[in-house]
Short mmCIF file of N, CA and C in Angstrom, two decimals:
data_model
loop_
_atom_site.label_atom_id
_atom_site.label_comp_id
_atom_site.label_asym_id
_atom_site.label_seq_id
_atom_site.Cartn_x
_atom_site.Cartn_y
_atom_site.Cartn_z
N UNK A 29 21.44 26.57 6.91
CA UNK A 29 22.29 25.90 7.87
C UNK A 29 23.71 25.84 7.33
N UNK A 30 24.38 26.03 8.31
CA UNK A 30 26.22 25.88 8.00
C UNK A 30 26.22 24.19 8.24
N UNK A 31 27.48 23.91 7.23
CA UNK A 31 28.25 22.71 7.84
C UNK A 31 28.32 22.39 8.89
N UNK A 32 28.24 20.81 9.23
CA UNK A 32 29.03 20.36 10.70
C UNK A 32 30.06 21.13 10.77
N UNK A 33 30.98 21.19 12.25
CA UNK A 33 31.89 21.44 12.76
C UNK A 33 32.37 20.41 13.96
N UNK A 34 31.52 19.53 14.17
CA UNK A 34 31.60 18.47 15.60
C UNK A 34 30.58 17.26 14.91
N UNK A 35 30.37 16.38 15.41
CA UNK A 35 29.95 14.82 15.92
C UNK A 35 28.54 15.65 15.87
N UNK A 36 27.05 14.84 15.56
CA UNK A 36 25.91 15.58 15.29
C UNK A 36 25.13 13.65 15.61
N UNK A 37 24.73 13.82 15.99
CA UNK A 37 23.24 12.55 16.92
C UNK A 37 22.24 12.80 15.60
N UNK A 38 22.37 12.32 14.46
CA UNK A 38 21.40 12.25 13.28
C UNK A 38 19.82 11.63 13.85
N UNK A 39 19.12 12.56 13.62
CA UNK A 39 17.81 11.30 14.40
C UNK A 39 17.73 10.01 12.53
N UNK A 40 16.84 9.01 13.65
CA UNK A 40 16.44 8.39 12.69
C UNK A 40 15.24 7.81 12.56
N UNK A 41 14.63 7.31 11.08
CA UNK A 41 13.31 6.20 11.31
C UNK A 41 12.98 4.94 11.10
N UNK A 42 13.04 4.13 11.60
CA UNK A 42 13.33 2.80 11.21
C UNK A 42 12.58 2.30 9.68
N UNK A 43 11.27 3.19 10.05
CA UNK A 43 10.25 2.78 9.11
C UNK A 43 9.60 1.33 9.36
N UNK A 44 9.91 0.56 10.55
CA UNK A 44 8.90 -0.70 10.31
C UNK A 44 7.68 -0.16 10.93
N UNK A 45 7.19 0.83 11.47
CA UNK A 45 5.57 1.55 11.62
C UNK A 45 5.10 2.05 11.35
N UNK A 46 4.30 2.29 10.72
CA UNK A 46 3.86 4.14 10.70
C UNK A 46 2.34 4.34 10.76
N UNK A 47 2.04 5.62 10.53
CA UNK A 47 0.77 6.07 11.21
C UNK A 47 0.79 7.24 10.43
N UNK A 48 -1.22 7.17 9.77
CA UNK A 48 -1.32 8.10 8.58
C UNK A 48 -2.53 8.41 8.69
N UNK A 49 -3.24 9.31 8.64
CA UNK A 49 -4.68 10.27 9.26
C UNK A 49 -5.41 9.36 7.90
N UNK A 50 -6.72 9.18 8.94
CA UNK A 50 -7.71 8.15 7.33
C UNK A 50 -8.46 9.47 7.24
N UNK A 51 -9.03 8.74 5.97
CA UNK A 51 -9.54 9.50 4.98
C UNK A 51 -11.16 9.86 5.83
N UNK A 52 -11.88 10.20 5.58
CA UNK A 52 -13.20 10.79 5.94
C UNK A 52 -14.37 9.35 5.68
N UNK A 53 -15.40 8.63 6.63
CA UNK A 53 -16.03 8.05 6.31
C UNK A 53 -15.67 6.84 5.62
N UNK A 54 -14.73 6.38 6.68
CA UNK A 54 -13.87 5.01 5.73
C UNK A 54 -13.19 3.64 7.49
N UNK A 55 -13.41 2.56 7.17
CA UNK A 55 -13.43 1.79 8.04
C UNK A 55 -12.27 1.10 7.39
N UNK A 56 -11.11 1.18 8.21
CA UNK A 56 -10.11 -0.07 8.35
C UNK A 56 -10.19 -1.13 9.15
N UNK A 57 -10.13 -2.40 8.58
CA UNK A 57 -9.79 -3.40 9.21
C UNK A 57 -8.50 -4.02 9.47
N UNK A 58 -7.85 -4.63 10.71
CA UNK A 58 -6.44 -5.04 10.60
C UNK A 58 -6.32 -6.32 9.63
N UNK A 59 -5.24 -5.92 9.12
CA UNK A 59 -4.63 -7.02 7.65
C UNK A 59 -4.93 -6.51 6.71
N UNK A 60 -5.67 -5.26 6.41
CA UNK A 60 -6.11 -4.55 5.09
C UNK A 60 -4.92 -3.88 4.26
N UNK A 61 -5.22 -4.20 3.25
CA UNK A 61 -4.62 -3.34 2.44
C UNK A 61 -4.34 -1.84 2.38
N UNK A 62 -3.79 -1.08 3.06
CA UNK A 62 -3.85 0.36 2.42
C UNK A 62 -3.59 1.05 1.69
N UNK A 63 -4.14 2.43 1.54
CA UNK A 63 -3.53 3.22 0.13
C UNK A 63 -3.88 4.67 0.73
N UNK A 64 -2.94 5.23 -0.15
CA UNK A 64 -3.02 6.77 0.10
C UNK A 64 -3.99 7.67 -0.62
N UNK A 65 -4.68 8.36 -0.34
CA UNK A 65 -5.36 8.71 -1.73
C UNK A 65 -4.75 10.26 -2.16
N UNK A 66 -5.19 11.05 -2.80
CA UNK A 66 -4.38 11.95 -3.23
C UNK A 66 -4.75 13.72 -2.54
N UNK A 67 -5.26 13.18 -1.49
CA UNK A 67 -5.56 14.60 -0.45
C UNK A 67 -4.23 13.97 0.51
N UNK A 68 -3.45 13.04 0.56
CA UNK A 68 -2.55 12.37 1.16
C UNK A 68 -2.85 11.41 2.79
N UNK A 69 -4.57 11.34 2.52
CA UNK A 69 -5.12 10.16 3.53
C UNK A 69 -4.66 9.03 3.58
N UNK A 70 -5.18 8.35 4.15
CA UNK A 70 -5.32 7.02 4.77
C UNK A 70 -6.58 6.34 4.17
N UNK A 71 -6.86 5.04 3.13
CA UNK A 71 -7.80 4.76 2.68
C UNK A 71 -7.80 2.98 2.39
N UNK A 72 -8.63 2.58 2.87
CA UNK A 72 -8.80 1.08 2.29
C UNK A 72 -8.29 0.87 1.08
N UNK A 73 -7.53 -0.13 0.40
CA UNK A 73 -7.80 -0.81 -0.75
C UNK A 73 -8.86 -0.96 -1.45
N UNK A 74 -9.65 -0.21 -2.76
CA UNK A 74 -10.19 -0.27 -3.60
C UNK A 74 -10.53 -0.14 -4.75
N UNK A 75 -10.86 -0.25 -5.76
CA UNK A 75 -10.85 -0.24 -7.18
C UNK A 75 -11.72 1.41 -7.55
N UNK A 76 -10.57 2.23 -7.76
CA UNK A 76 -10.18 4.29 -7.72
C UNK A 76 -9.25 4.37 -8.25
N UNK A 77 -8.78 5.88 -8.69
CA UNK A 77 -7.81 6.19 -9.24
C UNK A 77 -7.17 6.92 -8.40
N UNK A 78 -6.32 7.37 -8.44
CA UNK A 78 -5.51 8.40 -7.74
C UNK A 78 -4.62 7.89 -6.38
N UNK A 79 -4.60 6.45 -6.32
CA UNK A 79 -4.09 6.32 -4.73
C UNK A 79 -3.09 5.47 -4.79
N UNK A 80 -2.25 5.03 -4.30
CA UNK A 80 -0.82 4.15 -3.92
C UNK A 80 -1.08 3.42 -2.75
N UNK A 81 -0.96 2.07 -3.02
CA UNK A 81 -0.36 1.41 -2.29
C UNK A 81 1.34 2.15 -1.36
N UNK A 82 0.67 1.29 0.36
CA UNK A 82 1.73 2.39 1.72
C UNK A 82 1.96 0.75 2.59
N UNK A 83 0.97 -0.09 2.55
CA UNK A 83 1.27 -1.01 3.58
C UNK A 83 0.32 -1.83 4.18
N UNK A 84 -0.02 -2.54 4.67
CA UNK A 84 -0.68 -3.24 5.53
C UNK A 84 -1.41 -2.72 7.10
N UNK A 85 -2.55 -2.35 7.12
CA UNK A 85 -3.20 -2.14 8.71
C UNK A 85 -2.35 -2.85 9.69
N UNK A 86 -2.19 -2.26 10.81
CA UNK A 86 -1.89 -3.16 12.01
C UNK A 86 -2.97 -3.07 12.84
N UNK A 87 -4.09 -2.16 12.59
CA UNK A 87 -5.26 -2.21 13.55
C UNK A 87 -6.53 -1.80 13.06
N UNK A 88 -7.65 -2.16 13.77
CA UNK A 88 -9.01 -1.60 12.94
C UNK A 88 -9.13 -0.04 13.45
N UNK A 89 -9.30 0.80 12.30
CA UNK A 89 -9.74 1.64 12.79
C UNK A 89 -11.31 1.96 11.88
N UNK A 90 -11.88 2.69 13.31
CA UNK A 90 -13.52 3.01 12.73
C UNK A 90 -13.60 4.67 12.66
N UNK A 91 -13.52 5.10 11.15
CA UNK A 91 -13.85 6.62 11.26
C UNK A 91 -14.76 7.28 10.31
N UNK A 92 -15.91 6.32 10.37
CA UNK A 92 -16.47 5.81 9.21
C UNK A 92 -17.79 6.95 9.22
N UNK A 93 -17.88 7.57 10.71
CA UNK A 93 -19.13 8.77 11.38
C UNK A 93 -17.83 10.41 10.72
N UNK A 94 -16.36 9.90 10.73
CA UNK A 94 -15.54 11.27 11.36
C UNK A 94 -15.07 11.99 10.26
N UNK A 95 -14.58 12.69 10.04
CA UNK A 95 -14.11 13.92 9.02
C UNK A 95 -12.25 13.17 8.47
N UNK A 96 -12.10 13.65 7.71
CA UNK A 96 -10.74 13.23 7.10
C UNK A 96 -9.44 14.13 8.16
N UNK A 97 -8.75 12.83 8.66
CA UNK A 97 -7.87 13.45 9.73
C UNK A 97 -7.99 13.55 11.26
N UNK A 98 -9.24 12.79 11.77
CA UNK A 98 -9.78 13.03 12.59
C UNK A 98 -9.12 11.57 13.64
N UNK A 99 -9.07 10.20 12.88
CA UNK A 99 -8.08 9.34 13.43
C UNK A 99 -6.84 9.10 12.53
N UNK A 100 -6.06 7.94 13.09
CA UNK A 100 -5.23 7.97 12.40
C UNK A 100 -5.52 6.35 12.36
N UNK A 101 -4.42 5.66 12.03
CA UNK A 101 -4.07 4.24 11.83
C UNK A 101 -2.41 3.86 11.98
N UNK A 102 -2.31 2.86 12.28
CA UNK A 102 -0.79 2.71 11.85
C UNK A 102 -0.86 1.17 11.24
N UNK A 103 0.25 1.22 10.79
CA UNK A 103 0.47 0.58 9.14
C UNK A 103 1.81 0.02 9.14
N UNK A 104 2.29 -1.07 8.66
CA UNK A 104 3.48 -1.12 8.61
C UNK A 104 3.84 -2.05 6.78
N UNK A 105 4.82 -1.09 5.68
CA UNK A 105 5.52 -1.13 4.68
C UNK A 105 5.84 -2.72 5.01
N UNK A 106 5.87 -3.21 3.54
CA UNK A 106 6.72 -4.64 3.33
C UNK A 106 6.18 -5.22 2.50
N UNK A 107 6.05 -7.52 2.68
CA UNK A 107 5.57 -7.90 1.64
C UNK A 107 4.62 -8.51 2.81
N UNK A 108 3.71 -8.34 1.84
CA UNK A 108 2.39 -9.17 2.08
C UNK A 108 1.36 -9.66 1.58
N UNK A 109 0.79 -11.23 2.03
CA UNK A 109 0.10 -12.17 0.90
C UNK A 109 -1.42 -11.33 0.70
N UNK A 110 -1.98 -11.14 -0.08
CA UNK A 110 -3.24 -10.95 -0.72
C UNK A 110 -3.80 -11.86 -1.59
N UNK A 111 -5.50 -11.74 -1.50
CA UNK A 111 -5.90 -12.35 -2.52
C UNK A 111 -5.40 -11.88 -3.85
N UNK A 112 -5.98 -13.45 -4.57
CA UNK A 112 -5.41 -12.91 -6.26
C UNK A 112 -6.31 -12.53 -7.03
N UNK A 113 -6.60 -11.97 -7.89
CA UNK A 113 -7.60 -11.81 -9.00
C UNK A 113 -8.00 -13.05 -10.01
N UNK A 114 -8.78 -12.93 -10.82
CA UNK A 114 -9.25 -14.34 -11.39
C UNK A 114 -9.29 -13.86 -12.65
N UNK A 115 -9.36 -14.61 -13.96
CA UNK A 115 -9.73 -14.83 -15.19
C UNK A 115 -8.16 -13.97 -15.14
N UNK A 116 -8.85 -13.10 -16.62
CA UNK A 116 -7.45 -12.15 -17.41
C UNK A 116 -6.92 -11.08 -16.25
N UNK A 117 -7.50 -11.48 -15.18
CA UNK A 117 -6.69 -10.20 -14.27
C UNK A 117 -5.73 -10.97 -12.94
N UNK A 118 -5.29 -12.47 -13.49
CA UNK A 118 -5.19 -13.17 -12.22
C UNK A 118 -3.52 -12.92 -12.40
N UNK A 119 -3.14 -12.62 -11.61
CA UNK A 119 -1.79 -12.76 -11.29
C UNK A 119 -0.65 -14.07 -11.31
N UNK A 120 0.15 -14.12 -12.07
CA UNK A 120 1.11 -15.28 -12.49
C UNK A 120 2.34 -14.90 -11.80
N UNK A 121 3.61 -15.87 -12.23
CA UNK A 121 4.81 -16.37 -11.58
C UNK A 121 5.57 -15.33 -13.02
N UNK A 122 4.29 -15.36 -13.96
CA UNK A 122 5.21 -14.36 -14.82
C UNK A 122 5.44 -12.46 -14.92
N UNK A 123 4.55 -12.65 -13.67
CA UNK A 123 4.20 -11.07 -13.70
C UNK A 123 5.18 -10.69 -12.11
N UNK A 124 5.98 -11.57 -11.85
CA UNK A 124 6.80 -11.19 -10.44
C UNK A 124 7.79 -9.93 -10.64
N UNK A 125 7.84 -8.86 -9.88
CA UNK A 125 8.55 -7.57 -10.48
C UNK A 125 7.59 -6.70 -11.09
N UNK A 126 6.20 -6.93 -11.29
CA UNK A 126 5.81 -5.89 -11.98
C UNK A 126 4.55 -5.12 -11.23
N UNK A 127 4.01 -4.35 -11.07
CA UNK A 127 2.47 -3.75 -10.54
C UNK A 127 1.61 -4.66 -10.21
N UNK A 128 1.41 -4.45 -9.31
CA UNK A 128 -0.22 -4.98 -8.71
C UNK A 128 -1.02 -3.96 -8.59
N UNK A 129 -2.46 -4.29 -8.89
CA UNK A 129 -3.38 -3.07 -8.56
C UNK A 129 -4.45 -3.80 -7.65
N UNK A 130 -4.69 -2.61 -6.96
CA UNK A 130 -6.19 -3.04 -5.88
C UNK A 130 -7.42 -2.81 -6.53
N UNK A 131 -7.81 -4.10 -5.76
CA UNK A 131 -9.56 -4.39 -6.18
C UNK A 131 -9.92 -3.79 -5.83
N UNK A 132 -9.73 -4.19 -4.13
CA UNK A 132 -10.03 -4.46 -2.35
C UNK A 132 -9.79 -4.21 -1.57
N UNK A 133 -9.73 -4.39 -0.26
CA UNK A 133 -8.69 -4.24 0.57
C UNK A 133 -8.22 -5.63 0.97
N UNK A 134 -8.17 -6.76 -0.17
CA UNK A 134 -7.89 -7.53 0.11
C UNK A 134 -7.24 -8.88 -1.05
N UNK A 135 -7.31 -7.98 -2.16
CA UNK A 135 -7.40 -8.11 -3.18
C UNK A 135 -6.57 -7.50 -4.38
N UNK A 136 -5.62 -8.41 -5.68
CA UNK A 136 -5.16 -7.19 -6.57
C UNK A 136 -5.45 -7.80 -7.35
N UNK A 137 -5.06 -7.23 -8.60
CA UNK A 137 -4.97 -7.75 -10.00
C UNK A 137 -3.89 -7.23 -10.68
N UNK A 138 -3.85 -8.12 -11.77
CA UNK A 138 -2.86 -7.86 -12.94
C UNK A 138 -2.97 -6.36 -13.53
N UNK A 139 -3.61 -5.71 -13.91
CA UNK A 139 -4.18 -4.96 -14.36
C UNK A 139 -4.56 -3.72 -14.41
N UNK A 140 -4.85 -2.65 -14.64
CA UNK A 140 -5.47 -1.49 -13.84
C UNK A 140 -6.78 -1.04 -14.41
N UNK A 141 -7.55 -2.29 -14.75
CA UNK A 141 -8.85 -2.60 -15.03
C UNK A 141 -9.42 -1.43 -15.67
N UNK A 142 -8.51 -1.37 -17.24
CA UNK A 142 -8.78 0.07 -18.06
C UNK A 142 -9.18 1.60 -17.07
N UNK A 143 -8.07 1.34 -16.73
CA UNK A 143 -7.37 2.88 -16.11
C UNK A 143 -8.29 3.25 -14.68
N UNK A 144 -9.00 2.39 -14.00
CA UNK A 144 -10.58 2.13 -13.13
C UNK A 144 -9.29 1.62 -11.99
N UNK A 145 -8.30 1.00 -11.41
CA UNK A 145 -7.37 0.98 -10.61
C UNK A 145 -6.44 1.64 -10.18
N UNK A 146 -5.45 1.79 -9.12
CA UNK A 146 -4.80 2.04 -8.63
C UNK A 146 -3.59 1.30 -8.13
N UNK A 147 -2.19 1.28 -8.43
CA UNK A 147 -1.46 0.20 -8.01
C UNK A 147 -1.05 0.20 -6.89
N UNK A 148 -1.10 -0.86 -6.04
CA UNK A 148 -1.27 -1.31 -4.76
C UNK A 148 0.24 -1.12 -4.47
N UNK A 149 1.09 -1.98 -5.22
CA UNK A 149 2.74 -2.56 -5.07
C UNK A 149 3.04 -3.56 -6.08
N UNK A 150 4.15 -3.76 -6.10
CA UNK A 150 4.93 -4.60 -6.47
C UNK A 150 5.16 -6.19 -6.50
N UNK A 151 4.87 -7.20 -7.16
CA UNK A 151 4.61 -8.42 -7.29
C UNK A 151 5.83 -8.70 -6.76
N UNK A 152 6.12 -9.80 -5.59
CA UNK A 152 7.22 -10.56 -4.93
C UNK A 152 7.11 -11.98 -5.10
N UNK A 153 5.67 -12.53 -5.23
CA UNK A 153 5.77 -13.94 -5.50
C UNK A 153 4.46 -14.15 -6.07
N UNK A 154 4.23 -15.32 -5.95
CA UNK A 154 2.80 -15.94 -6.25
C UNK A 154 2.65 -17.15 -5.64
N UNK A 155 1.61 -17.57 -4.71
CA UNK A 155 1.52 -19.06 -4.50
C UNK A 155 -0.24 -19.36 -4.82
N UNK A 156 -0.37 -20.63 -4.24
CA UNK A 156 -1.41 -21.29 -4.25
C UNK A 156 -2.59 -20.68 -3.22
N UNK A 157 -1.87 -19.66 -2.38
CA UNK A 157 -2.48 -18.99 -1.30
C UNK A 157 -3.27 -17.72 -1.89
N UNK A 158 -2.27 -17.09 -3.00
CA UNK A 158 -2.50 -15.34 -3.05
C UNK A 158 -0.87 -15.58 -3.97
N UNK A 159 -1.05 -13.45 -3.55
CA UNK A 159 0.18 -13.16 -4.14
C UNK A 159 0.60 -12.42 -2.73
N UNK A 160 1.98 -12.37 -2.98
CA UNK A 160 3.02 -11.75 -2.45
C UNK A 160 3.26 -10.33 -3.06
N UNK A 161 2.78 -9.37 -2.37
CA UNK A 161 2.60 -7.94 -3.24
C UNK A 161 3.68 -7.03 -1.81
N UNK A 162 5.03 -6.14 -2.65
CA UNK A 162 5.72 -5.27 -1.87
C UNK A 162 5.27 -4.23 -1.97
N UNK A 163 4.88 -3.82 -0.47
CA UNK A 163 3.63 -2.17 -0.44
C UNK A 163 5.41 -1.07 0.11
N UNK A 164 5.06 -0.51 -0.74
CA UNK A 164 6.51 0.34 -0.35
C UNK A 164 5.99 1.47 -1.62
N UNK A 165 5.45 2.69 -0.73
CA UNK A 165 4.62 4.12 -1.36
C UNK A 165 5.96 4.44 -2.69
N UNK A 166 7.34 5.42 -2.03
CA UNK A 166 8.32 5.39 -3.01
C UNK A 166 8.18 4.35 -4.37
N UNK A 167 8.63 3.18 -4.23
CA UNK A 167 8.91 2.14 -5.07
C UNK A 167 7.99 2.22 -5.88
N UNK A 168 6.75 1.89 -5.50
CA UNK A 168 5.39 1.78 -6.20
C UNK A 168 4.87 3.13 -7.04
N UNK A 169 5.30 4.11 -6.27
CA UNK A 169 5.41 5.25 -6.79
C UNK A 169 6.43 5.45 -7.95
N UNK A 170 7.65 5.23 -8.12
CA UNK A 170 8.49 5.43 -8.96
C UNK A 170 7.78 4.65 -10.41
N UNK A 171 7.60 3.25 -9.79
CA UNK A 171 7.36 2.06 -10.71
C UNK A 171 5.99 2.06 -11.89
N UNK A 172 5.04 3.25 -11.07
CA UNK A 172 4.22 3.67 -11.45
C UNK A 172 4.19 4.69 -12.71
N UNK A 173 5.30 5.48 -12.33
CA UNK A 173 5.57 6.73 -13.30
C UNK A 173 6.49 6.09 -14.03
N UNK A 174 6.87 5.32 -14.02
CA UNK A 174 7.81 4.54 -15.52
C UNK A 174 6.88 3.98 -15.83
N UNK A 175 6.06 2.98 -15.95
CA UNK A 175 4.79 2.32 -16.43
C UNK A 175 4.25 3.76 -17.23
N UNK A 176 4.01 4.73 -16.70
CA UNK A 176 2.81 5.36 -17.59
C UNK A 176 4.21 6.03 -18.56
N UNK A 177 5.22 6.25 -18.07
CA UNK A 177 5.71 7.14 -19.49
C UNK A 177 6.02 5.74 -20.55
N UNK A 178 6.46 4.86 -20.22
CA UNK A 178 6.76 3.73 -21.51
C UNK A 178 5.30 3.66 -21.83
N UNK A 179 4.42 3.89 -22.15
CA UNK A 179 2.81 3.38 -22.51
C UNK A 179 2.74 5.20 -23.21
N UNK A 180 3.39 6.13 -23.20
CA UNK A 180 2.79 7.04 -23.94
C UNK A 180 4.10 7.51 -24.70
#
């Protein structure tokens, strides 16, 4: 492509929705946790390797009979409360800024439960409720690959 020469209508994406083909034999529920796994599906929150935290369900989907790609879901990026983990994997006021990993799809921990997790997002708060975990794929992604190079 050449340079502009005139005024150009940039499209754009807001990003507060999105919509991502699930994985094969896998049931979302709305408010779930999601994650990507590394064929670049659509997958519940659970305690695996290979997947990133993308966002929060906005709807149930059932594709639990169907092949990978066969529905989709949509999802929308941000912060959102989850359960917390318990004992040495429970999430503190001192771990705000750093990885969360999924249990669940409903669920994180401190931790990546000797290398048996996947990080969900980014710690935003902590209350008496849960934690406040930022699902944002990029971020979590970046935050991820600095974590493993300072550790080797």
């Amino acid at each position: 492509m050449t340079a502009l020469t005139a005024d150009r209508n940039t499209p754009r994406s807001e990003g507060d929705l999105r919509s991502g083909l699930i994985a094969a034999a896998t049931l979302v529920y709305a408010g779930a946790l999601l994650m990507r796994n590394a064929a670049g599906n659509v997958i519940e929150g659970q305690t695996a390797t290979g997947m990133v935290g993308i966002g929060r369900a906005e709807e149930r989907v059932d594709n639990s009979s169907g092949s990978a790609g066969d529905l989709s879901v949509r999802y929308r990026p941000g912060t959102f409360r989850f359960a917390n983990s318990a004992a040495a994997d429970e999430i503190t006021i001192a771990d705000i800024g750093q990885l969360a990993y999924a249990v669940d799809d409903q669920t994180v921990a401190k931790t990546d439960g000797t290398a048996s997790r996947s990080p969900a997002g980014i710690v935003d708060a902590v209350d008496d409720q849960g934690v406040w975990v930022r699902l944002d794929e990029a971020l979590t992604n970046a935050a991820a690959t600095a974590a493993a190079a300072a550790a080797a």
